[in-house]
């Protein structure tokens, strides 16, 4: 039952690298039409290359895969393929990372990259009703000067980009390396986010907050090692965009059962669930929810809170955000009509709403299990 609830609930996704959504079959088709030597000989070979020991070993494969993208149409097709899957999983709003330097470094123009993606996003809104934002990430293993160049290339397309982020190999590339670039980005009106505390130390989360003035932390699972930091994140309700299947595939946690998402949620952190690089890590947003629900024994209220956190954490205007939250709450009420599950005279929706109002979890024992 809870599995159907997870599939059906309207969702927002806030941590998805569009290049990480490139499935092997599309990668092959694009390589073929661009007359490129394929990075792999067969789809089986691709899949068997997806055995990662840590972040760096994944990124090597990820950049190789992204290397097939040459024309505007390629960026359109990749983005469109993601939107189709997101729509099928009831994603109502998505905030998408892209890595321009992975392409401009190969001679593909910034304009080619962004125009293809933007066109697909416009079609996604028109045909699926999915709203979206783009977040441009700087590759942290490259220099701050190269990041600044990239920021300048983005300025003519400012209207299409809500914020800037920081990704790639974390350890050895602290957020403070990019302070000047993020200062300039903020001055230009971009919001900021950064990957921090995925593989890197807790200190990087502090730096992202203080030096890069981020609105959200991407991953951030290592924050639990620092009580003062947790207090700060809870008080300010700084969202953490957590990616459970990614964390397991990259050995941040030994298994989904060992993931600290439920612990973080119980600490009062504004945790959200996302897919990161779904083509590489075994699933899109719904598969991530299903995995944590089963692995951590999450209840309906946990799922509702995670989804609500995502909508709260979006970079949407207040009114549009509120509209989506109302849609979420309408879904909860409607769900109740379809699946009348009464307990002590109270409906499921009533129980969930009451607990949200009281800001506490309902009692799993008294409600019964999924
Ligand atoms: N780029 C794509 N996926 C990433 C991840 N999980 N961490 C850092 N950089 C990335
Ligand atoms: Zn990521």
Coordinates of C-alpha atoms and ligand atoms in Angstrom, one line a residue:
X1 CA 0.0 0.0 0.0
X2 CA 2.7 2.5 1.0
X3 CA 4.4 1.6 -2.3
X4 CA 1.4 2.8 -4.3
X5 CA 1.3 5.9 -2.1
X6 CA 5.0 6.6 -2.9
X7 CA 4.4 6.1 -6.7
X8 CA 1.3 8.3 -6.7
X9 CA 2.3 11.2 -4.5
X10 CA 3.2 14.4 -6.4
X11 CA 7.0 15.1 -6.0
X12 CA 9.6 17.7 -6.4
X13 CA 13.2 16.8 -7.4
X14 CA 16.0 19.1 -6.4
X15 CA 19.2 17.1 -7.0
X16 CA 19.5 15.6 -10.4
X17 CA 22.5 16.0 -12.7
X18 CA 21.1 16.0 -16.2
X19 CA 24.2 14.3 -17.6
X20 CA 23.7 11.6 -15.0
X21 CA 20.3 10.8 -16.5
X22 CA 21.8 9.7 -19.8
X23 CA 20.8 6.1 -20.1
X24 CA 23.1 3.7 -22.1
X25 CA 20.7 3.3 -25.0
X26 CA 20.4 7.0 -25.6
X27 CA 24.1 7.4 -25.1
X28 CA 24.7 4.8 -27.8
X29 CA 22.2 6.4 -30.2
X30 CA 23.7 9.9 -29.8
X31 CA 27.3 8.5 -30.2
X32 CA 26.2 6.8 -33.4
X33 CA 24.5 9.9 -35.0
X34 CA 27.5 12.0 -34.0
X35 CA 29.8 9.4 -35.6
X36 CA 31.8 9.1 -32.5
X37 CA 33.8 6.1 -31.3
X38 CA 31.5 4.9 -28.6
X39 CA 32.8 5.0 -25.1
X40 CA 31.7 1.4 -24.7
X41 CA 31.2 -1.5 -27.1
X42 CA 27.9 -2.7 -25.8
X43 CA 25.1 -1.8 -23.3
X44 CA 26.3 -4.8 -21.2
X45 CA 29.8 -3.3 -21.2
X46 CA 28.4 0.0 -20.0
X47 CA 26.5 -1.6 -17.2
X48 CA 29.5 -3.6 -16.1
X49 CA 31.5 -0.4 -16.0
X50 CA 29.0 0.9 -13.4
X51 CA 30.8 -0.7 -10.5
X52 CA 32.1 2.2 -8.5
X53 CA 34.4 2.2 -5.6
X54 CA 34.0 5.8 -4.7
X55 CA 33.0 9.2 -6.2
X56 CA 36.1 9.6 -8.4
X57 CA 35.7 6.2 -10.0
X58 CA 32.1 7.2 -10.9
X59 CA 33.0 10.6 -12.2
X60 CA 35.5 9.1 -14.6
X61 CA 32.7 7.0 -16.2
X62 CA 30.2 9.9 -16.0
X63 CA 32.4 12.4 -17.9
X64 CA 33.2 9.7 -20.5
X65 CA 29.5 9.2 -21.1
X66 CA 28.8 12.9 -21.3
X67 CA 31.4 13.1 -24.0
X68 CA 28.9 11.9 -26.6
X69 CA 26.9 15.1 -26.3
X70 CA 27.8 17.5 -29.2
X71 CA 24.7 19.2 -30.7
X72 CA 21.8 21.1 -29.3
X73 CA 19.6 18.2 -30.2
X74 CA 21.6 15.9 -28.0
X75 CA 21.0 18.1 -25.0
X76 CA 17.3 18.4 -25.9
X77 CA 16.9 14.6 -26.2
X78 CA 18.7 13.9 -22.9
X79 CA 16.6 16.4 -21.0
X80 CA 13.4 15.3 -22.7
X81 CA 14.1 11.7 -21.7
X82 CA 14.5 12.7 -18.1
X83 CA 11.3 14.8 -18.1
X84 CA 9.4 11.8 -19.6
X85 CA 10.5 9.6 -16.7
X86 CA 10.0 12.3 -14.1
X87 CA 6.4 12.9 -15.4
X88 CA 5.7 9.1 -15.2
X89 CA 6.8 9.3 -11.6
X90 CA 4.5 12.3 -10.8
X91 CA 7.3 14.8 -10.4
X92 CA 5.6 18.2 -10.6
X93 CA 8.7 20.4 -10.3
X94 CA 12.4 19.7 -10.9
X95 CA 15.6 21.7 -10.3
X96 CA 18.2 20.4 -12.6
X97 CA 22.0 20.6 -12.4
X98 CA 24.2 20.8 -15.5
X99 CA 27.9 20.8 -15.9
X100 CA 28.8 23.2 -18.7
X101 CA 32.5 22.7 -18.3
X102 CA 32.2 19.0 -19.1
X103 CA 31.1 20.2 -22.6
X104 CA 32.8 23.6 -23.2
X105 CA 36.1 21.9 -22.4
X106 CA 35.5 19.6 -25.5
X107 CA 34.7 22.6 -27.8
X108 CA 30.8 22.5 -27.4
X109 CA 29.5 26.0 -26.9
X110 CA 27.7 27.1 -23.8
X111 CA 24.8 28.2 -26.0
X112 CA 24.5 24.8 -27.6
X113 CA 24.3 23.2 -24.2
X114 CA 21.8 25.5 -22.6
X115 CA 19.5 26.1 -25.6
X116 CA 18.9 22.3 -26.0
X117 CA 18.1 21.9 -22.4
X118 CA 16.0 25.0 -22.1
X119 CA 13.9 24.0 -25.2
X120 CA 13.1 20.6 -23.6
X121 CA 12.2 22.3 -20.3
X122 CA 9.7 24.6 -22.1
X123 CA 8.2 21.5 -23.7
X124 CA 8.1 19.8 -20.4
X125 CA 6.0 22.6 -18.9
X126 CA 3.8 22.8 -22.0
X127 CA 3.1 19.0 -22.5
X128 CA 3.5 17.6 -19.0
X129 CA 2.9 20.6 -16.8
X130 CA 6.3 20.1 -15.1
X131 CA 7.9 23.3 -13.9
X132 CA 11.6 23.5 -13.7
X133 CA 14.7 25.5 -12.9
X134 CA 18.3 25.1 -14.1
X135 CA 21.3 25.2 -11.8
X136 CA 24.7 25.6 -13.4
X137 CA 27.5 23.7 -11.5
X138 CA 31.2 24.5 -11.5
X139 CA 33.5 21.5 -11.6
X140 CA 35.5 21.8 -8.3
X141 CA 38.5 19.8 -9.5
X142 CA 39.1 22.6 -12.0
X143 CA 40.4 26.1 -11.1
X144 CA 38.4 29.0 -9.7
X145 CA 39.5 31.0 -12.8
X146 CA 37.9 28.5 -15.1
X147 CA 34.7 28.7 -13.0
X148 CA 34.7 32.5 -13.3
X149 CA 35.1 32.2 -17.1
X150 CA 32.1 29.9 -17.1
X151 CA 30.1 32.3 -15.0
X152 CA 30.8 35.0 -17.6
X153 CA 29.6 32.7 -20.4
X154 CA 26.4 32.1 -18.6
X155 CA 25.5 35.8 -18.1
X156 CA 23.7 36.2 -21.5
X157 CA 21.5 33.3 -20.4
X158 CA 20.8 34.5 -16.9
X159 CA 17.1 34.4 -17.3
X160 CA 17.2 30.6 -17.8
X161 CA 19.4 29.8 -14.8
X162 CA 18.2 30.2 -11.2
X163 CA 21.4 29.4 -9.4
X164 CA 24.9 28.1 -9.4
X165 CA 26.3 25.0 -7.7
X166 CA 29.5 23.1 -7.0
X167 CA 30.0 19.5 -7.9
X168 CA 32.6 16.9 -9.0
X169 CA 35.4 15.5 -6.8
X170 CA 34.9 16.9 -3.3
X171 CA 37.9 15.9 -1.2
X172 CA 40.8 18.3 -1.7
X173 CA 38.6 20.9 -3.3
X174 CA 37.0 22.9 -0.5
X175 CA 34.2 25.3 -1.1
X176 CA 36.3 28.3 0.0
X177 CA 38.3 27.8 -3.2
X178 CA 35.3 29.3 -5.1
X179 CA 34.4 32.2 -2.7
X180 CA 35.2 34.9 -5.3
X181 CA 33.2 33.1 -8.0
X182 CA 30.2 32.7 -5.7
X183 CA 30.4 36.3 -4.6
X184 CA 30.2 37.4 -8.2
X185 CA 27.3 34.9 -8.8
X186 CA 25.3 36.3 -5.9
X187 CA 26.0 39.8 -7.0
X188 CA 24.6 38.9 -10.4
X189 CA 21.4 37.6 -8.7
X190 CA 22.0 33.8 -8.8
X191 CA 21.1 31.7 -5.8
X192 CA 23.8 29.3 -4.6
X193 CA 24.0 25.7 -3.6
X194 CA 27.0 23.3 -3.2
X195 CA 27.7 19.6 -2.8
X196 CA 29.3 19.3 0.6
X197 CA 29.6 16.5 3.2
X198 CA 29.1 13.7 0.6
X199 CA 32.6 12.3 0.8
X200 CA 34.2 15.4 2.2
X201 CA 34.5 16.5 5.8
X202 CA 31.9 18.4 7.9
X203 CA 34.1 21.5 7.6
X204 CA 33.1 21.8 3.9
X205 CA 29.5 22.2 5.0
X206 CA 30.5 25.1 7.2
X207 CA 32.4 26.6 4.4
X208 CA 29.5 26.2 1.9
X209 CA 27.2 28.0 4.3
X210 CA 29.6 30.8 5.4
X211 CA 31.7 31.4 2.4
X212 CA 29.4 30.5 -0.5
X213 CA 26.2 31.6 1.3
X214 CA 24.3 28.6 0.0
X215 CA 20.5 28.3 0.2
X216 CA 20.7 24.5 0.2
X217 CA 23.4 21.8 0.9
X218 CA 23.6 19.0 -1.7
X219 CA 24.0 15.6 0.2
X220 CA 25.3 17.0 3.5
X221 CA 24.9 13.5 5.2
X222 CA 28.1 14.0 7.2
X223 CA 26.5 16.9 9.1
X224 CA 25.4 14.6 11.9
X225 CA 29.0 14.4 13.1
X226 CA 28.7 18.0 14.3
X227 CA 26.0 18.8 16.9
X228 CA 26.4 22.5 16.6
X229 CA 26.1 22.4 12.8
X230 CA 23.0 20.2 13.1
X231 CA 21.4 22.8 15.5
X232 CA 22.2 25.5 13.0
X233 CA 20.8 23.6 10.0
X234 CA 17.6 22.7 12.0
X235 CA 17.1 26.2 13.2
X236 CA 17.5 27.8 9.8
X237 CA 15.7 24.8 8.1
X238 CA 18.5 24.7 5.5
X239 CA 17.4 22.0 3.1
X240 CA 19.7 18.9 2.5
X241 CA 19.2 17.3 -0.9
X242 CA 20.0 13.7 0.0
X243 CA 20.4 10.9 -2.7
X244 CA 20.1 7.5 -1.0
X245 CA 20.8 5.1 -3.9
X246 CA 23.8 7.3 -4.9
X247 CA 25.2 7.2 -1.4
X248 CA 25.0 3.4 -1.4
X249 CA 26.5 2.9 -4.9
X250 CA 29.4 5.3 -4.0
X251 CA 29.9 3.6 -0.6
X252 CA 29.1 6.6 1.5
X253 CA 27.0 4.0 3.4
X254 CA 27.5 0.3 3.4
X255 CA 23.8 -0.4 2.6
X256 CA 20.5 1.3 2.5
X257 CA 19.7 0.0 5.9
X258 CA 22.7 1.9 7.3
X259 CA 21.7 5.2 5.6
X260 CA 21.2 8.0 8.1
X261 CA 18.2 9.7 6.3
X262 CA 15.7 8.6 9.0
X263 CA 18.0 9.8 11.7
X264 CA 18.4 13.1 10.0
X265 CA 14.7 13.5 9.6
X266 CA 14.1 12.7 13.3
X267 CA 16.7 15.3 14.2
X268 CA 14.4 17.9 12.6
X269 CA 16.6 18.5 9.6
X270 CA 14.9 19.6 6.3
X271 CA 15.8 16.4 4.4
X272 CA 14.7 15.7 0.8
X273 CA 15.0 12.6 -1.4
X274 CA 16.5 12.8 -4.9
X275 CA 18.1 10.7 -7.5
X276 CA 21.5 12.4 -8.3
X277 CA 22.6 10.4 -11.3
X278 CA 19.6 8.0 -12.0
X279 CA 21.1 6.3 -15.1
X280 CA 24.1 5.2 -13.1
X281 CA 22.8 4.5 -9.6
X282 CA 19.9 2.2 -10.2
X283 CA 16.9 4.4 -10.1
X284 CA 14.9 7.7 -10.4
X285 CA 13.2 9.5 -7.6
X286 CA 10.5 6.9 -6.9
X287 CA 13.1 4.1 -6.7
X288 CA 15.0 6.2 -4.2
X289 CA 11.8 6.7 -2.1
X290 CA 11.0 3.0 -2.3
X291 CA 14.5 2.0 -1.3
X292 CA 14.6 4.2 1.8
X293 CA 11.0 3.3 2.8
X294 CA 11.8 -0.4 2.8
X295 CA 15.4 -0.1 4.1
X296 CA 14.6 2.3 6.9
X297 CA 11.0 1.2 7.5
X298 CA 9.6 4.7 6.8
X299 CA 5.9 5.3 7.5
X300 CA 3.4 7.5 5.6
X301 CA 4.1 10.5 7.7
X302 CA 7.9 10.2 6.9
X303 CA 7.1 10.1 3.2
X304 CA 4.8 13.0 3.4
X305 CA 7.3 15.1 5.4
X306 CA 10.1 14.3 2.9
X307 CA 7.9 15.3 -0.1
X308 CA 6.6 18.4 1.7
X309 CA 10.2 19.4 2.6
X310 CA 11.1 19.2 -1.2
X311 CA 8.3 21.5 -2.1
X312 CA 9.2 23.9 0.7
X313 CA 12.9 23.8 -0.4
X314 CA 12.3 24.7 -4.1
X315 CA 13.4 28.0 -5.6
X316 CA 9.9 28.7 -6.8
X317 CA 8.1 31.9 -6.1
X318 CA 6.1 31.8 -2.9
X319 CA 2.7 31.7 -4.6
X320 CA 3.6 28.9 -7.1
X321 CA 5.2 26.9 -4.2
X322 CA 2.1 27.3 -2.2
X323 CA 0.0 26.1 -5.1
X324 CA 2.1 22.9 -5.3
X325 CA 1.8 22.3 -1.6
X326 CA -1.9 22.7 -1.8
X327 CA -1.9 20.2 -4.6
X328 CA 0.1 17.8 -2.4
X329 CA -2.4 18.3 0.4
X330 CA -5.3 17.8 -2.0
X331 CA -3.6 14.5 -3.1
X332 CA -3.5 13.4 0.6
X333 CA -7.2 14.1 1.0
X334 CA -8.1 12.5 -2.3
X335 CA -6.0 9.5 -1.4
X336 CA -8.1 9.1 1.6
X337 CA -11.2 8.8 -0.6
X338 CA -9.7 6.1 -2.8
X339 CA -8.2 4.1 0.0
X340 CA -10.4 4.5 3.1
X341 CA -8.2 3.4 6.0
X342 CA -9.9 4.3 9.2
X343 CA -8.4 4.2 12.6
X344 CA -10.2 5.3 15.8
X345 CA -12.6 7.1 13.6
X346 CA -9.8 9.1 11.9
X347 CA -8.9 8.9 8.3
X348 CA -5.4 8.5 7.0
X349 CA -5.4 12.1 5.6
X350 CA -6.7 13.4 8.9
X351 CA -4.0 11.7 10.8
X352 CA -1.2 13.0 8.5
X353 CA -2.6 16.5 8.5
X354 CA -3.0 16.5 12.3
X355 CA 0.6 15.3 12.8
X356 CA 1.9 17.9 10.4
X357 CA -0.1 20.6 12.2
X358 CA 1.3 19.4 15.6
X359 CA 4.7 19.1 13.9
X360 CA 5.1 15.6 15.2
X361 CA 5.0 12.1 13.8
X362 CA 1.9 10.1 14.3
X363 CA 2.2 6.9 16.2
X364 CA 3.2 4.2 13.8
X365 CA 2.0 1.4 16.1
X366 CA -1.5 2.8 16.5
X367 CA -1.9 3.5 12.8
X368 CA -0.8 0.1 11.7
X369 CA 1.9 -0.9 9.3
X370 CA 1.9 -0.6 5.5
Ligands
LIG1 N1 28.5 15.0 -10.4 C1 27.5 14.2 -10.8 N2 27.2 13.4 -9.7 C2 27.9 13.9 -8.7 C3 28.0 13.6 -7.3 N3 27.2 12.6 -6.7 N4 28.9 14.2 -6.5 C4 29.6 15.2 -7.0 N5 29.6 15.5 -8.3 C5 28.7 14.9 -9.1
LIG2 ZN1 25.1 15.4 -7.0

